[in-house]
PDB file of C-alpha atoms and ligand atoms in Angstrom:
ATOM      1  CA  UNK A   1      15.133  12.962  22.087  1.00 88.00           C
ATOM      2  CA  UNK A   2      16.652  10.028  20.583  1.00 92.00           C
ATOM      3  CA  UNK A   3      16.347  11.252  16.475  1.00 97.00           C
ATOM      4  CA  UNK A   4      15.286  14.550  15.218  1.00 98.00           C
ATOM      5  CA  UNK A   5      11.502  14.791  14.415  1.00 98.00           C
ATOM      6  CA  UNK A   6       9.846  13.376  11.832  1.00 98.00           C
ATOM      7  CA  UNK A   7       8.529  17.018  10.320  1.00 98.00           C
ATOM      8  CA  UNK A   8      10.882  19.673  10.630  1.00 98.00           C
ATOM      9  CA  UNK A   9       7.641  21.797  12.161  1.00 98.00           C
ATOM     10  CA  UNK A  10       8.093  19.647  15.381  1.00 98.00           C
ATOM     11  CA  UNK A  11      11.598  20.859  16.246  1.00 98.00           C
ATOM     12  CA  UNK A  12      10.297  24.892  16.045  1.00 98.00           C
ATOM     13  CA  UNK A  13       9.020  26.261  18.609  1.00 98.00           C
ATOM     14  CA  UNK A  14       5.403  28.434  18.836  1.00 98.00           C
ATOM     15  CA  UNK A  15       6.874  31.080  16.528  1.00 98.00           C
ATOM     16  CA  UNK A  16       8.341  28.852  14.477  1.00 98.00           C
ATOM     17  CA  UNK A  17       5.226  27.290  13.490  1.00 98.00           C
ATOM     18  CA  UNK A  18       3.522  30.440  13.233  1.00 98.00           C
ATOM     19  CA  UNK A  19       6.268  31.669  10.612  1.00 98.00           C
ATOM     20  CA  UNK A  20       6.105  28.143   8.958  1.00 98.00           C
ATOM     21  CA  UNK A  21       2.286  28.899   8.514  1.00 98.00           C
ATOM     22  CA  UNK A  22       2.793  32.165   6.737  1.00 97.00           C
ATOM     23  CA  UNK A  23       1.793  34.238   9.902  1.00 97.00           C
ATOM     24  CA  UNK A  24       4.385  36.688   9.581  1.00 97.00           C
ATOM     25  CA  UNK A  25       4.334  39.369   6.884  1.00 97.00           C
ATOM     26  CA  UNK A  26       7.835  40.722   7.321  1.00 97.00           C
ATOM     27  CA  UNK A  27       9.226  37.222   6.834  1.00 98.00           C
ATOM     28  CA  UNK A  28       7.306  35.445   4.145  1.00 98.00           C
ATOM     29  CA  UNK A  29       8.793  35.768   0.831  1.00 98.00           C
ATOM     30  CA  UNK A  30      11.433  37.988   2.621  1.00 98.00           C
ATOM     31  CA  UNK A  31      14.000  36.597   0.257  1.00 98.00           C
ATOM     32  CA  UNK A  32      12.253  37.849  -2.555  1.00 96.00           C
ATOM     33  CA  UNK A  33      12.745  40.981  -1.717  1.00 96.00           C
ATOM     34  CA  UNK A  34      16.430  40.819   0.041  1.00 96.00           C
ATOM     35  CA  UNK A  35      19.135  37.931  -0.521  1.00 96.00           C
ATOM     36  CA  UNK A  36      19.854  37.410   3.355  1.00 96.00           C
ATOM     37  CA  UNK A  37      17.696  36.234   6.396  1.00 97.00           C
ATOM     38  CA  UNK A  38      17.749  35.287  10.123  1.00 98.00           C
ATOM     39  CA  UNK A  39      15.366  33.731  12.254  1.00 98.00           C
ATOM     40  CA  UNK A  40      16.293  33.462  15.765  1.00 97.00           C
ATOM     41  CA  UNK A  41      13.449  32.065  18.429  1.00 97.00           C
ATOM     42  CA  UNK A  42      12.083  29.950  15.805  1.00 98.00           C
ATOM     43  CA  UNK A  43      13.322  26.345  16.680  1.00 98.00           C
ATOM     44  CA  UNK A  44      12.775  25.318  20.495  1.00 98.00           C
ATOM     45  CA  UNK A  45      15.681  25.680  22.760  1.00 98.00           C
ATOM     46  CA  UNK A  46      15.542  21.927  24.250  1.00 98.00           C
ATOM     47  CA  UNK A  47      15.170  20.394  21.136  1.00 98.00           C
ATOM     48  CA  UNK A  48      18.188  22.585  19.452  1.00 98.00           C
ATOM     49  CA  UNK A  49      20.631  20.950  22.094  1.00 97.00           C
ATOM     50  CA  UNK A  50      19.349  17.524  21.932  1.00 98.00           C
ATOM     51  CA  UNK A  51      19.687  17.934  18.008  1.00 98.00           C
ATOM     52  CA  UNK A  52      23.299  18.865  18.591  1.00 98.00           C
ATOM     53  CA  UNK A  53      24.245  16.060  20.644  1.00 98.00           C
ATOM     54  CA  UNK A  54      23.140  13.759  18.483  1.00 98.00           C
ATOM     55  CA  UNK A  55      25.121  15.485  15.637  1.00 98.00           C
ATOM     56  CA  UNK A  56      27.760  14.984  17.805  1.00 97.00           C
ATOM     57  CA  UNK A  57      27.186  11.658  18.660  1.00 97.00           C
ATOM     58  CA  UNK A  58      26.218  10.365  15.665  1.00 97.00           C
ATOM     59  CA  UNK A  59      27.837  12.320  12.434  1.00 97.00           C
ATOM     60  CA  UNK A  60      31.238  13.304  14.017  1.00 97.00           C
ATOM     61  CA  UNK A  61      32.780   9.833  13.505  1.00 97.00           C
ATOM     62  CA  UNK A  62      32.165  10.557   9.683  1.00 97.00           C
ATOM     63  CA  UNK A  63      33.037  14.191   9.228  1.00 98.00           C
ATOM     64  CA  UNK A  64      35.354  14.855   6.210  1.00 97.00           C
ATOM     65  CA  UNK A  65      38.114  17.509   6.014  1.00 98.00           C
ATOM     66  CA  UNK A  66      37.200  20.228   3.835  1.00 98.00           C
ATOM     67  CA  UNK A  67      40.389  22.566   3.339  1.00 98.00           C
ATOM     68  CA  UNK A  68      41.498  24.799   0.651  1.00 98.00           C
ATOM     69  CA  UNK A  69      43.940  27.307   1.978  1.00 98.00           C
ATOM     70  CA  UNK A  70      44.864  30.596   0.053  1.00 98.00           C
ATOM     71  CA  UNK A  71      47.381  29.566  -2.920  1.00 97.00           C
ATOM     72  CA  UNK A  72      50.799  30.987  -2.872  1.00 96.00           C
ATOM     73  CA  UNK A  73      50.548  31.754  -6.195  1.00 96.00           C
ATOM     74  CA  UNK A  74      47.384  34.398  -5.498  1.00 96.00           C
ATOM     75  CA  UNK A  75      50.682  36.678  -4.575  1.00 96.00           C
ATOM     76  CA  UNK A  76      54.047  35.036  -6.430  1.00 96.00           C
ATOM     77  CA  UNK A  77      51.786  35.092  -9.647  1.00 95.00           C
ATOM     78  CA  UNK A  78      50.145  38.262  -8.913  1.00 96.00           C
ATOM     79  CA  UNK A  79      52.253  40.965 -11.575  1.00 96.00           C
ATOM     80  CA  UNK A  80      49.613  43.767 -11.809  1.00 96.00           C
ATOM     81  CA  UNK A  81      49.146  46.184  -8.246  1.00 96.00           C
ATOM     82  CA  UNK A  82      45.509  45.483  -7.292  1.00 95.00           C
ATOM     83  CA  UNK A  83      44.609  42.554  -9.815  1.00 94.00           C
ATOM     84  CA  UNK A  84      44.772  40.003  -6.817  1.00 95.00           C
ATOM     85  CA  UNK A  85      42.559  37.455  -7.303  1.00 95.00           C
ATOM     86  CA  UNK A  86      41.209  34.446  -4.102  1.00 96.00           C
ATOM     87  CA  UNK A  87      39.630  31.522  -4.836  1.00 96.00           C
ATOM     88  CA  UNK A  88      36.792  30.429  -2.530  1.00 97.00           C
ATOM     89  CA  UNK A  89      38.930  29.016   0.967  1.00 98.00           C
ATOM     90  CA  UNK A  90      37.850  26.969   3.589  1.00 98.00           C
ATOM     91  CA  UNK A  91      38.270  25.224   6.541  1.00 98.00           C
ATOM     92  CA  UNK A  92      35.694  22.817   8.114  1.00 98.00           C
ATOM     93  CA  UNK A  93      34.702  19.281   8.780  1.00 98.00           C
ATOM     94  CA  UNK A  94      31.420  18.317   6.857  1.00 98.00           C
ATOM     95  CA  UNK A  95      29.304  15.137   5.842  1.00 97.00           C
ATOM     96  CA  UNK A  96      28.181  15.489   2.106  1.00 94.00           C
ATOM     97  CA  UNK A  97      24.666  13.052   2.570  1.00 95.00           C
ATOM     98  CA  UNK A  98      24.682  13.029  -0.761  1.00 92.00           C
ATOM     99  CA  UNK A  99      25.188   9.076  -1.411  1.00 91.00           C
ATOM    100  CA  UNK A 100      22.810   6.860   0.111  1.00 92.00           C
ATOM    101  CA  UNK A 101      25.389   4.076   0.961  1.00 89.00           C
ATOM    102  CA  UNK A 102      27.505   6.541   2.616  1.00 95.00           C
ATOM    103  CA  UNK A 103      28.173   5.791   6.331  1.00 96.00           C
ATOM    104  CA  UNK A 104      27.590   9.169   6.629  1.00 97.00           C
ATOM    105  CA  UNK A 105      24.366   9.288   5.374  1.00 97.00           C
ATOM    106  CA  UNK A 106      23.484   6.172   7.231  1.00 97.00           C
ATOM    107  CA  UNK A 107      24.537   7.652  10.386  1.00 97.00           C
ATOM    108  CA  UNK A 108      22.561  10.470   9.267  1.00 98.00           C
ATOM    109  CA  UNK A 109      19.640   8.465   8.872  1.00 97.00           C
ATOM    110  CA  UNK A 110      19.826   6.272  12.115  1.00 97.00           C
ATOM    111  CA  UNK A 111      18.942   9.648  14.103  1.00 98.00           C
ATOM    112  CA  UNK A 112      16.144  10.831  11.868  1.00 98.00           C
ATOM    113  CA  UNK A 113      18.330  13.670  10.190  1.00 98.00           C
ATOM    114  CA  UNK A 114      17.387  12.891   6.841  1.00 97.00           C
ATOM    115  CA  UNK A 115      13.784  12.593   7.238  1.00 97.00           C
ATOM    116  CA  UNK A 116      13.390  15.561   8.605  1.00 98.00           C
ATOM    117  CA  UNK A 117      15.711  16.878   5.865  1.00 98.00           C
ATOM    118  CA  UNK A 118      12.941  15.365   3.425  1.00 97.00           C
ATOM    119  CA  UNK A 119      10.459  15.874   4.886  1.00 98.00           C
ATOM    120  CA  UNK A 120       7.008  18.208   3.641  1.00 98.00           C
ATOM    121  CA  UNK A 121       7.674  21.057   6.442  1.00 98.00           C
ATOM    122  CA  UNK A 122      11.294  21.887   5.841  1.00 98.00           C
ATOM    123  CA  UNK A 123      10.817  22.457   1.815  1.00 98.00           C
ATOM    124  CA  UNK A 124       7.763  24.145   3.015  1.00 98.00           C
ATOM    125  CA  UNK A 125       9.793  26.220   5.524  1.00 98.00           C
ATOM    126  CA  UNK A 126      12.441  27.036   2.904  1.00 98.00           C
ATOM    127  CA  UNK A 127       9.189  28.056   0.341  1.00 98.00           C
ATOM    128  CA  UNK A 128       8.047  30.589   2.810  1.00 98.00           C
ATOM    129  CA  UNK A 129      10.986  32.096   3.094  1.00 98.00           C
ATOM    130  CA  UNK A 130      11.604  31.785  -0.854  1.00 98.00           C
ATOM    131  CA  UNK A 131       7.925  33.117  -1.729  1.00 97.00           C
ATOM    132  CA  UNK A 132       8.182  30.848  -4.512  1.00 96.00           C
ATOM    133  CA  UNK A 133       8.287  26.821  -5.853  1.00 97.00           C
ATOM    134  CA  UNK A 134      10.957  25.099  -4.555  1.00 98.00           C
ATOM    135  CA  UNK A 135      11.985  21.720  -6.756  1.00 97.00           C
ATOM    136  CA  UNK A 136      10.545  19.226  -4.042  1.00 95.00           C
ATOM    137  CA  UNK A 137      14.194  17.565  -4.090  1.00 93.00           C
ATOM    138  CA  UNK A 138      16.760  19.313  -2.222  1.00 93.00           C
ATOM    139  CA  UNK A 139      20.203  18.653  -1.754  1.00 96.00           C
ATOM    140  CA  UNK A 140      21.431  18.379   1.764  1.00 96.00           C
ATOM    141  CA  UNK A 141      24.940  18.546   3.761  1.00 97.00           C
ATOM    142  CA  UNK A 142      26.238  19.030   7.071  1.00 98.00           C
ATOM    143  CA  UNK A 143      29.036  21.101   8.245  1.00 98.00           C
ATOM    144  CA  UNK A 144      30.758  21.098  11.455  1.00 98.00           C
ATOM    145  CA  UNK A 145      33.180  24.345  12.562  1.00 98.00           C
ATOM    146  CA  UNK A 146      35.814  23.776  15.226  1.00 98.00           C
ATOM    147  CA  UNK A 147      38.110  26.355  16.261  1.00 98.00           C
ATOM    148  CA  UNK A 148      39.541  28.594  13.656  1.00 98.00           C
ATOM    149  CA  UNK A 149      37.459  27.002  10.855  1.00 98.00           C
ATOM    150  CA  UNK A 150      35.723  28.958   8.428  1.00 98.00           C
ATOM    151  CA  UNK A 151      34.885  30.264   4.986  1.00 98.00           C
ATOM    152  CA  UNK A 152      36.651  33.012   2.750  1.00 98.00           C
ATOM    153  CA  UNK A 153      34.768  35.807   0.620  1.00 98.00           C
ATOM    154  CA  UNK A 154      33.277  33.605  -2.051  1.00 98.00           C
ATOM    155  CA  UNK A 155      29.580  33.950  -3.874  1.00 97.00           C
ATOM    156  CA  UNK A 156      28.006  30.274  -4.075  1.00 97.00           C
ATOM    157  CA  UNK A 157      27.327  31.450  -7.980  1.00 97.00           C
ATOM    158  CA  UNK A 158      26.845  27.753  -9.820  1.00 96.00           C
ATOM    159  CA  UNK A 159      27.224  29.321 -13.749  1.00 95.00           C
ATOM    160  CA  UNK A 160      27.924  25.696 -14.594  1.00 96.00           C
ATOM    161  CA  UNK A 161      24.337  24.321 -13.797  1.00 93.00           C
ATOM    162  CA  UNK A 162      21.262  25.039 -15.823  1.00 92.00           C
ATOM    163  CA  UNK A 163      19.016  24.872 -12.662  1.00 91.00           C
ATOM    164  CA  UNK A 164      20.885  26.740 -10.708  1.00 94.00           C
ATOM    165  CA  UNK A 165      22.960  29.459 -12.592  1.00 93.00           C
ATOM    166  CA  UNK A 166      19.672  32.040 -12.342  1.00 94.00           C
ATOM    167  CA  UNK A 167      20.375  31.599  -8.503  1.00 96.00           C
ATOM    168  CA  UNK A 168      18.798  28.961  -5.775  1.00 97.00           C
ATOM    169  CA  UNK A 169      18.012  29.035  -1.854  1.00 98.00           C
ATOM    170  CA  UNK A 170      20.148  27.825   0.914  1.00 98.00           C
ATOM    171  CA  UNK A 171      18.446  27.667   4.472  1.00 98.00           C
ATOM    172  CA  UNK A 172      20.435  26.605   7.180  1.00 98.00           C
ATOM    173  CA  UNK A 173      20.224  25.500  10.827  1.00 98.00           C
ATOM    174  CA  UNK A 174      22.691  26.312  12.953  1.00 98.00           C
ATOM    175  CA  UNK A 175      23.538  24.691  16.497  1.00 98.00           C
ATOM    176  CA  UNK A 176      26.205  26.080  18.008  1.00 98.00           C
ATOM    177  CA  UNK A 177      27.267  24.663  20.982  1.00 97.00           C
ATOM    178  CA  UNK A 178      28.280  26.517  24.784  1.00 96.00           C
ATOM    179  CA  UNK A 179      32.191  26.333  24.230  1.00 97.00           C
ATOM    180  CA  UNK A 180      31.745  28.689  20.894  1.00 98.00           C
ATOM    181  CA  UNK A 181      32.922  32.154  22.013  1.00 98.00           C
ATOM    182  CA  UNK A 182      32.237  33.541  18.801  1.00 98.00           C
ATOM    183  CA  UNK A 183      32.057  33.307  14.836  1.00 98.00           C
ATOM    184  CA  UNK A 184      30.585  35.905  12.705  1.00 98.00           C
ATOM    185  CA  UNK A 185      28.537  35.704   9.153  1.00 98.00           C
ATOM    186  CA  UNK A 186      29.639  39.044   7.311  1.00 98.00           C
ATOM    187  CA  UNK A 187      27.652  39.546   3.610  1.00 97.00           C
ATOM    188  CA  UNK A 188      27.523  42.328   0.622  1.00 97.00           C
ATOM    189  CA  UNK A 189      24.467  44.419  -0.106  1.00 95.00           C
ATOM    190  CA  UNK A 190      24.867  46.788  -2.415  1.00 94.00           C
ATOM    191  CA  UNK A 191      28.510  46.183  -3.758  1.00 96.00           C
ATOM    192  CA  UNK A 192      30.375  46.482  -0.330  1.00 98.00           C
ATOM    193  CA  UNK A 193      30.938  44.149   2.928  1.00 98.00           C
ATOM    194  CA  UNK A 194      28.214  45.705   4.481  1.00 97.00           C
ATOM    195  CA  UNK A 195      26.487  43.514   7.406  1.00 97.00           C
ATOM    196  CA  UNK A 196      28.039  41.671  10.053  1.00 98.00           C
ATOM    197  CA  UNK A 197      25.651  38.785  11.710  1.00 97.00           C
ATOM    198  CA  UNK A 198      26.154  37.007  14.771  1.00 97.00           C
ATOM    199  CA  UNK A 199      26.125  33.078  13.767  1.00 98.00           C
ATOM    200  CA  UNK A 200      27.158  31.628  16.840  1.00 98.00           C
ATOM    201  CA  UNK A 201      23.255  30.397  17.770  1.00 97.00           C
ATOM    202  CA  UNK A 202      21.482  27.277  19.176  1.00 97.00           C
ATOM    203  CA  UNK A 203      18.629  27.008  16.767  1.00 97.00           C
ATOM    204  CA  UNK A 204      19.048  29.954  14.470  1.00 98.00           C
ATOM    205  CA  UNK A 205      17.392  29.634  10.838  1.00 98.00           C
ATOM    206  CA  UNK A 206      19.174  31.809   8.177  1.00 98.00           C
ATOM    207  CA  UNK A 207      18.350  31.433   4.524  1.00 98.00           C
ATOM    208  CA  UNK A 208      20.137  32.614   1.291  1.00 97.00           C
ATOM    209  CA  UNK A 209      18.779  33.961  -1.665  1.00 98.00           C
ATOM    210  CA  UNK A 210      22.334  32.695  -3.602  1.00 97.00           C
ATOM    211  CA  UNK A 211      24.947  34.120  -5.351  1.00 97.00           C
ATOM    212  CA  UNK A 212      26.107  37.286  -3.143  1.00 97.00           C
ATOM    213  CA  UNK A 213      29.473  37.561  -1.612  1.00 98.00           C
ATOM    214  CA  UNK A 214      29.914  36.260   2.253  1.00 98.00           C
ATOM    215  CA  UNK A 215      32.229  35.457   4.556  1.00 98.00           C
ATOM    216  CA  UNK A 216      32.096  33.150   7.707  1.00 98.00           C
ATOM    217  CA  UNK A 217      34.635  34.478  10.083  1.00 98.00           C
ATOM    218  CA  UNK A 218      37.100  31.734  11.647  1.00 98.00           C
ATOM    219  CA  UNK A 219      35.729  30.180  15.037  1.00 98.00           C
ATOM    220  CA  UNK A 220      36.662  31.429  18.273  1.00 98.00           C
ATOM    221  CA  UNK A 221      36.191  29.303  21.440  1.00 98.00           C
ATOM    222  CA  UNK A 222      35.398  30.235  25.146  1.00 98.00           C
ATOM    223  CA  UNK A 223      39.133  29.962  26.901  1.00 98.00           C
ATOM    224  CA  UNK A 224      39.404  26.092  27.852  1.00 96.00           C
ATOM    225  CA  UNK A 225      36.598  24.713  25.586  1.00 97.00           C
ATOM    226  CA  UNK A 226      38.518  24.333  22.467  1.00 95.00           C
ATOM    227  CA  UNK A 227      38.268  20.729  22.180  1.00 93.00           C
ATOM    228  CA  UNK A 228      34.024  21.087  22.252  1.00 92.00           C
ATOM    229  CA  UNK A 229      33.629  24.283  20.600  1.00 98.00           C
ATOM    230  CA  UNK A 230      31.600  23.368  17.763  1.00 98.00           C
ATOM    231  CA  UNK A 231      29.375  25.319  15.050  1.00 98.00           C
ATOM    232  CA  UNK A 232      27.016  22.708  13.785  1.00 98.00           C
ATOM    233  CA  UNK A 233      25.566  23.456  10.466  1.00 98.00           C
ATOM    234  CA  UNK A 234      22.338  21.419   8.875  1.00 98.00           C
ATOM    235  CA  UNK A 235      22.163  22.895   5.215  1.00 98.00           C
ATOM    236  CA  UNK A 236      19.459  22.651   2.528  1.00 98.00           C
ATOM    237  CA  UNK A 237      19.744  23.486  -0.583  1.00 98.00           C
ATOM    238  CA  UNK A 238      16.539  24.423  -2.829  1.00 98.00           C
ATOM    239  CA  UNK A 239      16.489  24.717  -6.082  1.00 97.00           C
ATOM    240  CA  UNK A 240      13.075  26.833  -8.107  1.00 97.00           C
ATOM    241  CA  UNK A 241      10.526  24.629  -8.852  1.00 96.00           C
ATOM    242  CA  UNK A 242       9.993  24.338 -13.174  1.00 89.00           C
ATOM    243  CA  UNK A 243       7.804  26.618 -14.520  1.00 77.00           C
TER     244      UNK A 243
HETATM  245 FE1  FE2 B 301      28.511  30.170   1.289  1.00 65.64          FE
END
């Protein structure tokens, strides 16, 4: 495999399809009735690690730093017990594909990534999940986690923008790859840190009914593989379709 697929429907596997199609109750429209879901067995195993070589190949030479560490001031400023306040930190490497004349975006489209990111099956993927419209244009980004990256409490809650301050759907892809020991999604239900979710997968799906509060835990690699240990993230973000 030289570029991802075409359709986003030829990189799942049997399942995958059969979820894409609808064909399984407790999944369609799960995320109308919780905010949180993962698919695991959806996407086909060989294609997964082809896909994440040629993320690696391909989009590594133009990953970005993304890193906002926890300000001093969150405790030198802090004059009240218990009023502590933390902005949103992070640590990771991503590729924005959000300008077409990036050379990100170009690499990005030299292996296929964004057509398949366009393309019919993975807005209708992210629909199915939703159980409603999704605006047929979705924004899309790719994030890469080496070892200790990762992503502090923070909600994804976009009060700023009209079409998305009533909340919007994030689906992700996740290809991890072998030197990843571990790295851990942790989310709120019901006004406390409640569930802990494995993230460390080669072809898991998980989608977001957005804002909640989550964390992504900082990346842990096997002993000896910290130079390859890499959480590869492709990320779409849908929007509701108009009324
Ligand atoms: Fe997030």
């Amino acid at each position: 495999m030289n570029r991802f697929p075409r359709e986003f429907a030829d990189i799942l596997s049997r399942r995958g399809r059969r979820l894409l199609e609808g064909g399984e109750p407790a999944v369609a429209g799960a995320l109308g009735r919780t905010q949180f879901v993962a698919l695991s067995g959806a996407v086909d195993a060989a294609k997964a690690r082809a896909a994440r070589g040629l993320l690696e190949a391909a989009l590594a030479p133009h990953l970005v730093a993304l890193e906002r560490g926890i300000p001093p001031e969150s405790i030198t400023g802090q004059t009240r017990n218990h009023q502590e306040r933390l902005i949103k930190t992070v640590r990771v490497r991503t590729a924005y594909l959000e300008r077409r004349g990036s050379r990100a975006w170009q690499a990005a489209e030299r292996i296929g990534l964004v057509a398949m990111t366009g393309s019919d099956t993975w807005h209708r993927f992210a629909e199915m999940l939703a159980g409603r419209a999704l605006d047929r244009r979705s924004g899309r980004q790719v994030l890469c986690y080496g070892p200790g990256d990762y992503a502090g409490p923070h909600t994804d809650h976009h009060p700023e923008d009209p079409r998305a301050r009533d909340g919007y759907v994030d689906m992700h892809l996740t290809l991890a790859g072998p030197g990843v020991a571990h790295q851990w999604l942790v989310y709120a239900e019901g006004g406390h840190f409640r569930h802990v979710l494995d993230v460390n997968t080669a072809g898991g799906i998980t989608a977001y009914r957005l804002p909640f509060w989550h964390y992504t835990t900082p990346l842990v690699a096997k002993p000896g593989r910290e130079r390859t240990a890499h959480r590869w993230v492709v990320l779409g973000t849908f929007r509701y379709a108009a009324a």
